mmCIF file of C-alpha atoms in Angstrom:
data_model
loop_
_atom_site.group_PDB
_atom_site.id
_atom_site.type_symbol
_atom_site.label_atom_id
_atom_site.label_comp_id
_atom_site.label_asym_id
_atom_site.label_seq_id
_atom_site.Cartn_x
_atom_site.Cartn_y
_atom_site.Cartn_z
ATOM 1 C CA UNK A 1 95.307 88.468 98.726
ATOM 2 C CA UNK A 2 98.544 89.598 97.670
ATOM 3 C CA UNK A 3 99.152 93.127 98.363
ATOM 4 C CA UNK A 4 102.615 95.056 97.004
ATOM 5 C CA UNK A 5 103.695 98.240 97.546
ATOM 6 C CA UNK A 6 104.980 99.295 94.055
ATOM 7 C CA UNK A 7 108.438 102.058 93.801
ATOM 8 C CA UNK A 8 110.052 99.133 91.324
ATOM 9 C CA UNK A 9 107.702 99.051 88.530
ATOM 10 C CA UNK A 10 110.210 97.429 86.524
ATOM 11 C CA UNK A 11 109.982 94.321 89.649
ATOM 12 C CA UNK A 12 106.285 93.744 88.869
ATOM 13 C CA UNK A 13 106.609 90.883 86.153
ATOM 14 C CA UNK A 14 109.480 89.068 88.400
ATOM 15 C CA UNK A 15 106.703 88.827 91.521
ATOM 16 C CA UNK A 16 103.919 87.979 88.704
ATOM 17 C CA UNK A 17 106.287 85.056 87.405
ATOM 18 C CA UNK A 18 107.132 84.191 90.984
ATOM 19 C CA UNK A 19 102.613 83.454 91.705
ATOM 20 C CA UNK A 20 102.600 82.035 88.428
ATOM 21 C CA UNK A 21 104.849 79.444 88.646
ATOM 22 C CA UNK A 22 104.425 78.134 92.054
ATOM 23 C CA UNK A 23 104.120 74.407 92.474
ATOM 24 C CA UNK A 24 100.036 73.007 91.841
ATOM 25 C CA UNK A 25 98.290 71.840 93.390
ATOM 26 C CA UNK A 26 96.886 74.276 95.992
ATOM 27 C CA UNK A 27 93.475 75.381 96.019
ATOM 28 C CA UNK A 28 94.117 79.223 96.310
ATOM 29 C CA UNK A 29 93.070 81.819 94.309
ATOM 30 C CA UNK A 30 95.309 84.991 94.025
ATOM 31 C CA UNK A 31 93.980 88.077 94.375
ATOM 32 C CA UNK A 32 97.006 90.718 93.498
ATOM 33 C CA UNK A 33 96.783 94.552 94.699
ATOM 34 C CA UNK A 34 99.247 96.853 93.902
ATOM 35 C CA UNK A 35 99.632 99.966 95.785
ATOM 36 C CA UNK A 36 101.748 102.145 93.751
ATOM 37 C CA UNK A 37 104.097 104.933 96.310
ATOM 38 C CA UNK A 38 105.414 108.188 95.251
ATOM 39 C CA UNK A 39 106.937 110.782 97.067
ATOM 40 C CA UNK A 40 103.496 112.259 97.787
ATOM 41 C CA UNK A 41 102.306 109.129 99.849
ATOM 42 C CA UNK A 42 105.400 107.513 100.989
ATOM 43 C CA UNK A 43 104.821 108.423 104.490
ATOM 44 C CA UNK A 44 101.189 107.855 104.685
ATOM 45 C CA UNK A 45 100.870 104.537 102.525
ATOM 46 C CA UNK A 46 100.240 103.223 105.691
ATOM 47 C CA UNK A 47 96.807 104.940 105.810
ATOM 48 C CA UNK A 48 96.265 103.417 102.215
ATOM 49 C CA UNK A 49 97.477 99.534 103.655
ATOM 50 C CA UNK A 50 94.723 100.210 106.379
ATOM 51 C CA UNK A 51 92.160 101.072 103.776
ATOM 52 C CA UNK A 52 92.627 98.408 101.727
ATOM 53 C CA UNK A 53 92.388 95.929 104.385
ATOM 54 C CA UNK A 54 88.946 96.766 105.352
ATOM 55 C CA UNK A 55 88.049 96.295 101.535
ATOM 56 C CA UNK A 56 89.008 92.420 102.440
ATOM 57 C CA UNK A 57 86.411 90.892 103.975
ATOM 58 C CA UNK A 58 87.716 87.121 104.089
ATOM 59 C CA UNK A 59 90.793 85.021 103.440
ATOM 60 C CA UNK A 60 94.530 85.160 103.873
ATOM 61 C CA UNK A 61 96.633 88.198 103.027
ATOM 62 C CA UNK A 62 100.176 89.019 103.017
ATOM 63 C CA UNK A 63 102.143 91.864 101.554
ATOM 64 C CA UNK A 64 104.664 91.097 99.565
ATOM 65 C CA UNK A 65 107.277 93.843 98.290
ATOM 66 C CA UNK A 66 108.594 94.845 95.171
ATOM 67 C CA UNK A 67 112.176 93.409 95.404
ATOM 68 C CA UNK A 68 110.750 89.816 97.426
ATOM 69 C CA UNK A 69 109.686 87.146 95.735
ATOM 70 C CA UNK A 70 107.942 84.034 96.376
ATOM 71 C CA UNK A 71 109.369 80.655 97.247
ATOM 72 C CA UNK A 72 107.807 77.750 94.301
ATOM 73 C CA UNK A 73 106.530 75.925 96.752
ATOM 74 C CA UNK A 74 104.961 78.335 98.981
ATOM 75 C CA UNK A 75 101.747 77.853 98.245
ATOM 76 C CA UNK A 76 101.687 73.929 98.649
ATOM 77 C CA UNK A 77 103.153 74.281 102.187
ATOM 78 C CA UNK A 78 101.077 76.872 103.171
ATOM 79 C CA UNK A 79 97.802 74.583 102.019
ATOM 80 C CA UNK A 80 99.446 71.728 103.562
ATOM 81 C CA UNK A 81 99.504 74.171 106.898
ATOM 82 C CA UNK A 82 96.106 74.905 106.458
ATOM 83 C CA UNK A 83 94.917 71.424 106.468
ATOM 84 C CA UNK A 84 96.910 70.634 109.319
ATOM 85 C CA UNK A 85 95.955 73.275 111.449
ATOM 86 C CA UNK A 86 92.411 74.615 110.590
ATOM 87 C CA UNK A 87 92.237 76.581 113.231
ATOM 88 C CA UNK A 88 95.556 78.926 112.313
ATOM 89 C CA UNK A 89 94.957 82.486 112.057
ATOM 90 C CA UNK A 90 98.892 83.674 111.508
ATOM 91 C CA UNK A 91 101.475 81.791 109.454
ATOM 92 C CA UNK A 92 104.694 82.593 109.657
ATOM 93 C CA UNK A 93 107.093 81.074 107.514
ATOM 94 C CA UNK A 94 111.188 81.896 107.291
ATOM 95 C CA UNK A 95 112.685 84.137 104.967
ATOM 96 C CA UNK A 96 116.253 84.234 102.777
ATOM 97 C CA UNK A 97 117.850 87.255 102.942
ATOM 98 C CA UNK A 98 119.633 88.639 100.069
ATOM 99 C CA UNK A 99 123.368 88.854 102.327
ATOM 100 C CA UNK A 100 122.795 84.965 103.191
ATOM 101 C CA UNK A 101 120.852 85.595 105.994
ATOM 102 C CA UNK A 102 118.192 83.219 107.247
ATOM 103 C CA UNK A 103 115.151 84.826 109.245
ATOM 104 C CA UNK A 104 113.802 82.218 111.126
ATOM 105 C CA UNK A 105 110.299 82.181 112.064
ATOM 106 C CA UNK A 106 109.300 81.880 115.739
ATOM 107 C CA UNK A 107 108.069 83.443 118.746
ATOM 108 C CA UNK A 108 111.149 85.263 120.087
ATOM 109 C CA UNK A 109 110.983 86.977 116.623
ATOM 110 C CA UNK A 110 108.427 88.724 117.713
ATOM 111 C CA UNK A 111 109.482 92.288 118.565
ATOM 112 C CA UNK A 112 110.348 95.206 116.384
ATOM 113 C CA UNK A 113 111.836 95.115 113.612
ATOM 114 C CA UNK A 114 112.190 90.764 114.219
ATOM 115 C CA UNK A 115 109.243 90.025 111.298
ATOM 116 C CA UNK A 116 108.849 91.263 107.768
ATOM 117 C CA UNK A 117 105.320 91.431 106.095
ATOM 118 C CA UNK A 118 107.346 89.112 103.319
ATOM 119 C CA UNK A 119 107.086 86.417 106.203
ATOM 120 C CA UNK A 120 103.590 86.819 107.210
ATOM 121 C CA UNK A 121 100.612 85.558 106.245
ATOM 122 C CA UNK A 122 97.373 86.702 108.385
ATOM 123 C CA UNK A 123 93.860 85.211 108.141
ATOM 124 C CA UNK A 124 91.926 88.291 107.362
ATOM 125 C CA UNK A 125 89.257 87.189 110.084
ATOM 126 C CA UNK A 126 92.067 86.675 112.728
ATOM 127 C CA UNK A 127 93.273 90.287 112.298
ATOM 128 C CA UNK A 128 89.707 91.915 112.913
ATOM 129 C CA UNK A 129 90.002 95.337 113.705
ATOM 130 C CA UNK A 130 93.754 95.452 114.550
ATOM 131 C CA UNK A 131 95.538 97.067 111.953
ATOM 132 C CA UNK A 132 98.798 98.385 110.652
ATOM 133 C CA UNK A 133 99.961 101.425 113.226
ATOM 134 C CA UNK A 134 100.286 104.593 111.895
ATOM 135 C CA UNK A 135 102.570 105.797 114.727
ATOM 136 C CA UNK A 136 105.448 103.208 114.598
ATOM 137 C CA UNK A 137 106.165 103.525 110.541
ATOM 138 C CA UNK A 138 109.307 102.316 110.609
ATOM 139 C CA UNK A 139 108.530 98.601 112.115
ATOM 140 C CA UNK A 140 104.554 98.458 111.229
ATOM 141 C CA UNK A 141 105.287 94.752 109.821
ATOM 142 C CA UNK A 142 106.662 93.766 113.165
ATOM 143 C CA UNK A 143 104.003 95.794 115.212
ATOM 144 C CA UNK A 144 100.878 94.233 113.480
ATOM 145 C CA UNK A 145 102.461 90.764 114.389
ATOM 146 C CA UNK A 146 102.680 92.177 117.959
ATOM 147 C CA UNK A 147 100.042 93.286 118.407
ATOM 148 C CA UNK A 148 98.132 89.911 116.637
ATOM 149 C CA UNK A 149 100.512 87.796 119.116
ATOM 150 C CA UNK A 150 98.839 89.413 122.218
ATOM 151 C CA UNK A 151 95.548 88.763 121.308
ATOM 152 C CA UNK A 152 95.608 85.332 119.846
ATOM 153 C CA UNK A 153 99.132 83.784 120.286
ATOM 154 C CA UNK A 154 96.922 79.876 119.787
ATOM 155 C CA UNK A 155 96.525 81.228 116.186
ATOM 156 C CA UNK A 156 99.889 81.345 115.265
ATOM 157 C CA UNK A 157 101.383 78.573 113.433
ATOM 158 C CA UNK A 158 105.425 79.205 112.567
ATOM 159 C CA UNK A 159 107.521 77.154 110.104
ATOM 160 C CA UNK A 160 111.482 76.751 109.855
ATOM 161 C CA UNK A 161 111.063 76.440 106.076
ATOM 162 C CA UNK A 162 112.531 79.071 103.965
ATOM 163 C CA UNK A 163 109.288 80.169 101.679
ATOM 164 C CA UNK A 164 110.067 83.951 100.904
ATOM 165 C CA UNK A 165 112.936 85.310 99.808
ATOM 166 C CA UNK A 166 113.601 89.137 101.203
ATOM 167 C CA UNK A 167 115.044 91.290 98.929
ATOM 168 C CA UNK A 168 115.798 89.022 96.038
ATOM 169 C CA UNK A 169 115.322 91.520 93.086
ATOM 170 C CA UNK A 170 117.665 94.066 93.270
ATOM 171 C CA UNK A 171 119.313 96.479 91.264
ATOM 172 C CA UNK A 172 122.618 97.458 90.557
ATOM 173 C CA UNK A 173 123.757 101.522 90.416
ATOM 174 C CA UNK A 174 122.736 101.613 87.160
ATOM 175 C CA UNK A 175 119.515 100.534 87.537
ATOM 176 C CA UNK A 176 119.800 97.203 86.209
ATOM 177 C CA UNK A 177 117.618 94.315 87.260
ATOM 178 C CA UNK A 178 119.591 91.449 88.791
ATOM 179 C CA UNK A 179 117.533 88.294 90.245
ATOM 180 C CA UNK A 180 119.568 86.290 92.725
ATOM 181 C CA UNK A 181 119.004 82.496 91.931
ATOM 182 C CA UNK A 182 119.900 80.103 94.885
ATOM 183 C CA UNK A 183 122.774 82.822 95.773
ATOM 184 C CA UNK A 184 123.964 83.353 92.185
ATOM 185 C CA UNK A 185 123.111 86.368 90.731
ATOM 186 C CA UNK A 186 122.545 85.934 87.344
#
C-alpha cells in the first residue's frame, strides 16, 4: 500500500511513473491511496492517516509524499529483503535529499525528526494497534518508528542503499515542475 498525502496535484503522474517503471521482477502488487489535504484538514490529516490504516488489514505500507519519488529499483531490493529476512516487520531503507544530503538508515536515526515516512516501510501486521500520534504532528513519521522500535526492535531490518529520494519534485516560484535527475535538474 502506497499511501500519499496530495497538496501537489500536479506531482501525482511523476510518483505514478516512478511505481510504474520500477525494475520487474518483484511480486508486489500496488495498492495506491491518495489522501488529498486542504486547508480544512491540514492539521488533522493525521486522524485521516489513522483511519485509513485500520482499513489495511495485511501487507506492507509506506507513505510516500507528493514531491518524493521512488528509487527504480526499490521494489526488487525490498523483495530481495523480504526473502532474506522473512521475519522483518520494518524496513528502512536510505533516502537522497534534494540539497545532496544522504539520510542513512539505522538505529541511531531513530529519534525525532531522524526518519521520514519516505524511508519507511512497515508490515501492516507488525504495526498492530500503534499508530500515527496525534499529539506530536510535527515528527509523527519519526514517532511511529519510535514507538515500533520499542516494541519490536528484532523486526527491523535497515539498508545503506539509497531507495527513496526526499523531495525530488519540486517547484520553482512560479510554480513550475522541475524533477531532479541524479542531481541535475532538468
Amino acid at each position: 500500500h502506497v499511501i500519499t498525502p496530495v497538496t501537489r496535484p500536479h506531482n501525482l503522474q511523476k510518483i505514478a511513473d516512478s511505481i510504474a517503471n520500477a525494475d520487474h521482477p518483484h511480486r508486489f502488487s500496488i495498492h495506491w491511496h491518495t489522501i488529498f489535504k486542504n486547508h480544512e484538514n491540514r492539521y488533522n490529516v493525521i486522524q485521516l492517516y489513522n483511519k485509513l490504516l485500520d482499513s489495511i488489514q495485511d501487507g506492507w505500507f509506506t507513505f510516500m509524499c507528493d514531491d518524493n519519488a521512488f528509487h527504480p529499483r526499490l521494489f526488487t531490493e525490498f523483495q530481495e529483503a523480504i526473502d532474506e529476512n522473512p521475519n522483518m516487520g520494518v524496513y528502512l531503507v536510505s533516502i537522497f535529499a534534494r540539497h545532496g544530503i544522504n539520510v542513512e538508515a539505522k538505529p541511531e536515526s531513530i529519534m525525532p525528526f531522524g526518519v521520514d515516512a519516505a524511508q519507511t516501510f512497515i508490515k501492516r501486521e507488525t504495526l498492530g494497534d500503534i499508530r500515527y500520534s496525534t499529539h506530536n504532528v510535527r515528527y509523527s513519521d519519526s514517532k511511529i518508528v519510535m514507538d515500533l522500535y520499542e516494541k519490536c526492535p528484532e523486526k527491523f531490518v535497515f539498508t545503506d542503499k539509497i531507495l527513496a529520494y526526499y523531495e525530488k519534485l519540486i517547484r520553482d516560484d512560479n510554480g513550475d515542475l522541475f524533477h531532479e535527475e541524479d542531481g541535475i535538474i532538468q
